[in-house]
XYZ file of C-alpha atoms in Angstrom:
305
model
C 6.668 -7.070 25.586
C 6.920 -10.470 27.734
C 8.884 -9.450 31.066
C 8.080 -11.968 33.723
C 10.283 -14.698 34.779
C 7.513 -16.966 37.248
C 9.539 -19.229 39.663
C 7.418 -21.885 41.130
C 8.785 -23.540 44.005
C 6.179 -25.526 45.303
C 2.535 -26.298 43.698
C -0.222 -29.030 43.866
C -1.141 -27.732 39.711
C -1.162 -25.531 37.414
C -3.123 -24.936 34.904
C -4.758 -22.481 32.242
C -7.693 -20.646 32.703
C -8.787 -17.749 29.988
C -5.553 -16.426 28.957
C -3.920 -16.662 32.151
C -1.129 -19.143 34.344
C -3.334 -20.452 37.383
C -0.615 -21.913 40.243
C -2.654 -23.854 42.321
C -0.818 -24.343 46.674
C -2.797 -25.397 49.493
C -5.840 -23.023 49.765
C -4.325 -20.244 47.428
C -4.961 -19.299 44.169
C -2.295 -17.572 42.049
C -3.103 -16.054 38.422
C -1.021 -14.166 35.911
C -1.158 -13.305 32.657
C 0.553 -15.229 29.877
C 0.749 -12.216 27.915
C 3.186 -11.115 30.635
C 5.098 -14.010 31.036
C 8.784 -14.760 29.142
C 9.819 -18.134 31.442
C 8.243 -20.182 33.754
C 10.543 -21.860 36.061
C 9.315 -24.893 37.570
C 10.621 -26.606 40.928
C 8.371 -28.441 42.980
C 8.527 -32.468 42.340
C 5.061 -33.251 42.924
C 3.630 -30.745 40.669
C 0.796 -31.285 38.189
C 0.767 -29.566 34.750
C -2.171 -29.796 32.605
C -1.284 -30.011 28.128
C -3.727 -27.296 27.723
C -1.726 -25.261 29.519
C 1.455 -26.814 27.813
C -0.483 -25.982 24.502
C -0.948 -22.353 25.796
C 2.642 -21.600 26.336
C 3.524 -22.463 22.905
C 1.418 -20.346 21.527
C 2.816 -17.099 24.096
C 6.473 -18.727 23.047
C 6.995 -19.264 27.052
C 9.936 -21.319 27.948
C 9.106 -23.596 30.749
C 12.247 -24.832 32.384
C 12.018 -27.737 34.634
C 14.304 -28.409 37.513
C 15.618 -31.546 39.142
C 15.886 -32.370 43.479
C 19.127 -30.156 43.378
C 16.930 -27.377 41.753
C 19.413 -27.782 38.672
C 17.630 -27.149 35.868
C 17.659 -29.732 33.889
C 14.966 -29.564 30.897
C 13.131 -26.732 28.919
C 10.060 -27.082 27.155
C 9.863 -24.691 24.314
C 7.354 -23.908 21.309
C 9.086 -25.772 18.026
C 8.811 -22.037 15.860
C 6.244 -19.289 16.340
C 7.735 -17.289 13.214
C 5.645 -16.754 9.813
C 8.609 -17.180 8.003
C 10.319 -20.107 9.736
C 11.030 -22.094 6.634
C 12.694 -19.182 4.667
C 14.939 -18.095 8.164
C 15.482 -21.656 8.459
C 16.755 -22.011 5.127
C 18.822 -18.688 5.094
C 20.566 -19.880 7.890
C 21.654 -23.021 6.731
C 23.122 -20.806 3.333
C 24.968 -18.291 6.232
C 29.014 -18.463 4.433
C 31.580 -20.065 6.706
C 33.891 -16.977 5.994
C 30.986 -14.828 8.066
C 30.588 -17.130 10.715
C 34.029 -17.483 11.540
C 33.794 -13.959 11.667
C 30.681 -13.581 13.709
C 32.573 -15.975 16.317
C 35.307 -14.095 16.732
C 33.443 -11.077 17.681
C 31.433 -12.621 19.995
C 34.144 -13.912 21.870
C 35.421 -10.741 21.431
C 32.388 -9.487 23.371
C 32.776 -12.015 26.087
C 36.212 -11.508 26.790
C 35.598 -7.858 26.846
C 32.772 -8.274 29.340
C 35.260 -10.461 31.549
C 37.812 -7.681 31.804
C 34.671 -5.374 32.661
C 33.788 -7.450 35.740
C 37.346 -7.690 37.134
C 37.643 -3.794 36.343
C 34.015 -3.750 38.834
C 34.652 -6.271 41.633
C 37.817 -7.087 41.490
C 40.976 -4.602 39.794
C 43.432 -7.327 39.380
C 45.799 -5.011 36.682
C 47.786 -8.222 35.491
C 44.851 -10.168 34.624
C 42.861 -7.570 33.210
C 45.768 -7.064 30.687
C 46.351 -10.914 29.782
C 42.646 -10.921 29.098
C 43.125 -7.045 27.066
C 45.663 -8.652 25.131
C 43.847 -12.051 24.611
C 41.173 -9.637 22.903
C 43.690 -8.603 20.233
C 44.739 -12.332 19.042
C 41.403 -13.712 18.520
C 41.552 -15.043 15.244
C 39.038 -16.227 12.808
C 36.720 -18.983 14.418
C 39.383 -18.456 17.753
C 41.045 -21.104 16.431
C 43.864 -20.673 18.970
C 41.653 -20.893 21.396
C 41.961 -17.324 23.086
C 38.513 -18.050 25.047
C 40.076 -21.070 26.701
C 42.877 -18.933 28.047
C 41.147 -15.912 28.985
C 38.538 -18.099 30.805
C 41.398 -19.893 33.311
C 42.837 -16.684 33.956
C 39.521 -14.555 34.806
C 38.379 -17.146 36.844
C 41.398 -18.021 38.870
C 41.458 -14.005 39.052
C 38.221 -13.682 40.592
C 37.610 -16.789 42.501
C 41.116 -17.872 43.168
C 43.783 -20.322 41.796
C 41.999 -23.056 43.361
C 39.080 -22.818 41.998
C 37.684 -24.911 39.376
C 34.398 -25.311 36.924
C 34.563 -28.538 37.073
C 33.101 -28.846 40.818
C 29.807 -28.861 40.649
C 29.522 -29.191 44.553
C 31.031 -25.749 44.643
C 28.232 -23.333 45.508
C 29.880 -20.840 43.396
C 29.386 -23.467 40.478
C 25.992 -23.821 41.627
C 24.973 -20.452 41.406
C 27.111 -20.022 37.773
C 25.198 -23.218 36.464
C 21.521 -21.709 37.518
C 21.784 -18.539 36.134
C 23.323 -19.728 32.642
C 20.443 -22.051 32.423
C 18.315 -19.117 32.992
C 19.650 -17.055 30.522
C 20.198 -20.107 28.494
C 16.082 -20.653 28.465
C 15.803 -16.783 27.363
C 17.615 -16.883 24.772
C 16.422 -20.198 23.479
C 12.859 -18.822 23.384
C 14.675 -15.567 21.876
C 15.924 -17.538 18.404
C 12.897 -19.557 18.383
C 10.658 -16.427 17.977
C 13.264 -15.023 15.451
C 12.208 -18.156 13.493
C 15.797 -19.402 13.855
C 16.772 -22.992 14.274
C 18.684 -23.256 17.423
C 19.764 -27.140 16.481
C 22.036 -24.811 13.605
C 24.888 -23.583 15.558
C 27.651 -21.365 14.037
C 30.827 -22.644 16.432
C 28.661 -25.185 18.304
C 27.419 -28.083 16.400
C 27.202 -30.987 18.414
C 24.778 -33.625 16.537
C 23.571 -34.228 20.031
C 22.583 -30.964 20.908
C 19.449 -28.986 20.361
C 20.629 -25.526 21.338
C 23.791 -24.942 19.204
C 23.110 -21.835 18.582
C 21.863 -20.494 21.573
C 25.097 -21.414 23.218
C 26.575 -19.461 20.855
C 24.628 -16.442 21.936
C 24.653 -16.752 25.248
C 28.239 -16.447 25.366
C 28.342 -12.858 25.654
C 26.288 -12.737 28.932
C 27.783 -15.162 31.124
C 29.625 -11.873 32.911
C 26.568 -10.615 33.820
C 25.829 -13.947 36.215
C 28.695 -13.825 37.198
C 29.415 -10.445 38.725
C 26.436 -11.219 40.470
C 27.390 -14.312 41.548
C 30.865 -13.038 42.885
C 29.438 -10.238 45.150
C 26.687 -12.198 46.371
C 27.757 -16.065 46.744
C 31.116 -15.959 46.974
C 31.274 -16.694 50.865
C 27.917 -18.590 50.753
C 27.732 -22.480 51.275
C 24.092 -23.183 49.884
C 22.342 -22.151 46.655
C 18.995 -20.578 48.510
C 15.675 -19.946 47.157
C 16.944 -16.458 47.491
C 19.754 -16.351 45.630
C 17.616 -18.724 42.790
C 14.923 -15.764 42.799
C 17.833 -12.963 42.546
C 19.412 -15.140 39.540
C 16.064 -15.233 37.578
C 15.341 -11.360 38.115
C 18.919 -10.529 36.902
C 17.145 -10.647 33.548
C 15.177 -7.438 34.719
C 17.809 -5.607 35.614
C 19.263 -2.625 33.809
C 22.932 -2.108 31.487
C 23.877 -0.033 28.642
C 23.542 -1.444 25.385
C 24.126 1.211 21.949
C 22.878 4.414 23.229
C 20.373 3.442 25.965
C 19.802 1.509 29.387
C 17.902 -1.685 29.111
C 16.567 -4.794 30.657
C 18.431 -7.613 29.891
C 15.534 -9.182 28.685
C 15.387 -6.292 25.751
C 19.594 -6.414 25.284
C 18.844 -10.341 24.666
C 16.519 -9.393 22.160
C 18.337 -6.718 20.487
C 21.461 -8.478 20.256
C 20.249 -11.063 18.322
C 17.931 -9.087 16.175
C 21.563 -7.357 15.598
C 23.320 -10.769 14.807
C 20.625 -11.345 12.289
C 20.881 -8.167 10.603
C 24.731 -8.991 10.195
C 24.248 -12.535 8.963
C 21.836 -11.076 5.866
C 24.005 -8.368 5.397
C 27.668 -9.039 6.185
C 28.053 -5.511 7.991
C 29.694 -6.450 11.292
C 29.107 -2.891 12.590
C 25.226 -3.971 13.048
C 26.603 -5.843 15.946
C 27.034 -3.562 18.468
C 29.500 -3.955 21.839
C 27.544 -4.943 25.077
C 28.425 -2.513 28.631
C 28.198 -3.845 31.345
C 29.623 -1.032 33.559
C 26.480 0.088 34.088
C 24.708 -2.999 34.970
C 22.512 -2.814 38.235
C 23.646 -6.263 39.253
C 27.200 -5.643 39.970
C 26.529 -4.407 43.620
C 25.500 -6.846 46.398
C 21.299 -7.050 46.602
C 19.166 -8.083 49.727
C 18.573 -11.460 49.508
């Protein structure tokens, strides 16, 4: 299984050589195989990649994510679908009922409001919060058509950074930290549905026409508490996004949390949950979905960087 997340910060090239990722800076010579590789996160401005390698990392379905000045990442390159079947998932998914994905969508908010509570139970035991958002859990209707996410989401926030705090800032280095680890995740999980031979354009709540990863930011939802637990006891008093805390954000998809009856990588609860949300799309059991722990997780405490 594909387990390394590669963050280039600064290279003259890169390019392929056998079956490997050569990173070209000054006088050094840095190879890896692409067998091993899941992302490739690329930051220097000036850096020269060659299509054969592009060619190559379609064919390993490796994300490449490309960042801007800010080191926001802003692109991600992505094999179109690596699955046998692509045409038959494809056109399963565009026969998945309404009635089921309404339903699907209000357990995965379900799940995300769950793993909100979980974080403020960790890092921060605000009892009135943790409640609203309990209770929020309980009125999530089909599709959360009354918008319990919304809710939950000003009062977890405001609960864990303050009542002054917003999302919309993205000068905030809180924000900054929030936004790069999403997009990390966000690349994961993109590469995830591809591989499933899922179309990620076919989203089940989002379905913006001008948006290519509907359904990954459907799945993704779920796992924003993990960045930011992280975020909270690491950044919180920080005033710059480092090359430290970019390099802790990537790895957070090697750390460890319970998931059914086992401790896993992130990278393999990705995986599972959405080889779980398939199995309850063809089969209408919502049980297949199973709840994601993150008491457990190894990036809740503060880490050296």
């Amino acid at each position: 299984m594909t387990w390394r997340t590669v963050l280039v910060k600064d290279s003259e090239y890169i390019k392929l050589k056998l079956d490997s990722i050569v990173i070209l800076k000054e006088e050094y010579e840095y190879v890896i195989p692409l067998s091993d590789i899941s992302i490739i996160v690329l930051e220097g401005l000036q850096t020269t990649v060659t299509t054969r390698l592009l060619s190559a990392l379609t064919r390993y379905n490796i994300s490449l994510v490309i960042c801007d000045h800010t080191y926001t990442p802003t692109g991600i390159y992505h094999s179109y679908n690596g699955h046998s079947r692509a045409s038959k998932m494809i056109q399963a998914q565009i026969a998945w009922e309404e009635k089921m994905k309404g339903e699907f969508w209000r357990n995965n908010i379900k799940q995300k409001i769950y793993g909100q509570a979980q974080v403020l139970s960790l890092v921060k035991p605000d009892i009135e919060a943790i409640e609203k958002l309990e209770n929020y859990i309980t009125e999530i209707d089909h599709y959360d058509k009354s918008n319990r996410e919304g809710h939950a989401a000003k009062v977890y926030f405001n609960a864990l950074f303050g009542k002054e705090f917003t999302r919309q800032d993205d000068e905030l280095p809180i924000n900054a930290g929030l936004n790069y680890g999403y997009s990390i995740f966000r690349a994961q999980i993109a590469r995830l549905v591809v591989a499933y031979g899922l179309q990620p354009m076919l989203g089940i709540f989002h379905r913006s026409e001008y948006n290519q990863f509907n359904l990954v930011d459907d799945l993704i939802e779920p796992f924003r508490p993990f960045v930011d637990v992280w975020v909270y006891t690491n950044m919180r008093e920080e005033k710059f996004l480092t090359f430290e805390h970019r390099a802790a954000l990537i790895n957070l998809l090697n750390l460890r949390s319970k998931y059914k009856n086992g401790h896993y990588t992130l990278l393999v609860i990705m995986e599972k949950y959405i080889q779980d949300f398939i199995s309850y799309m063809e089969t209408g059991d919502l049980s297949k979905i199973n709840m994601i722990d993150m008491t457990s997780f190894e990036g809740a405490s503060k880490s050296e960087v």
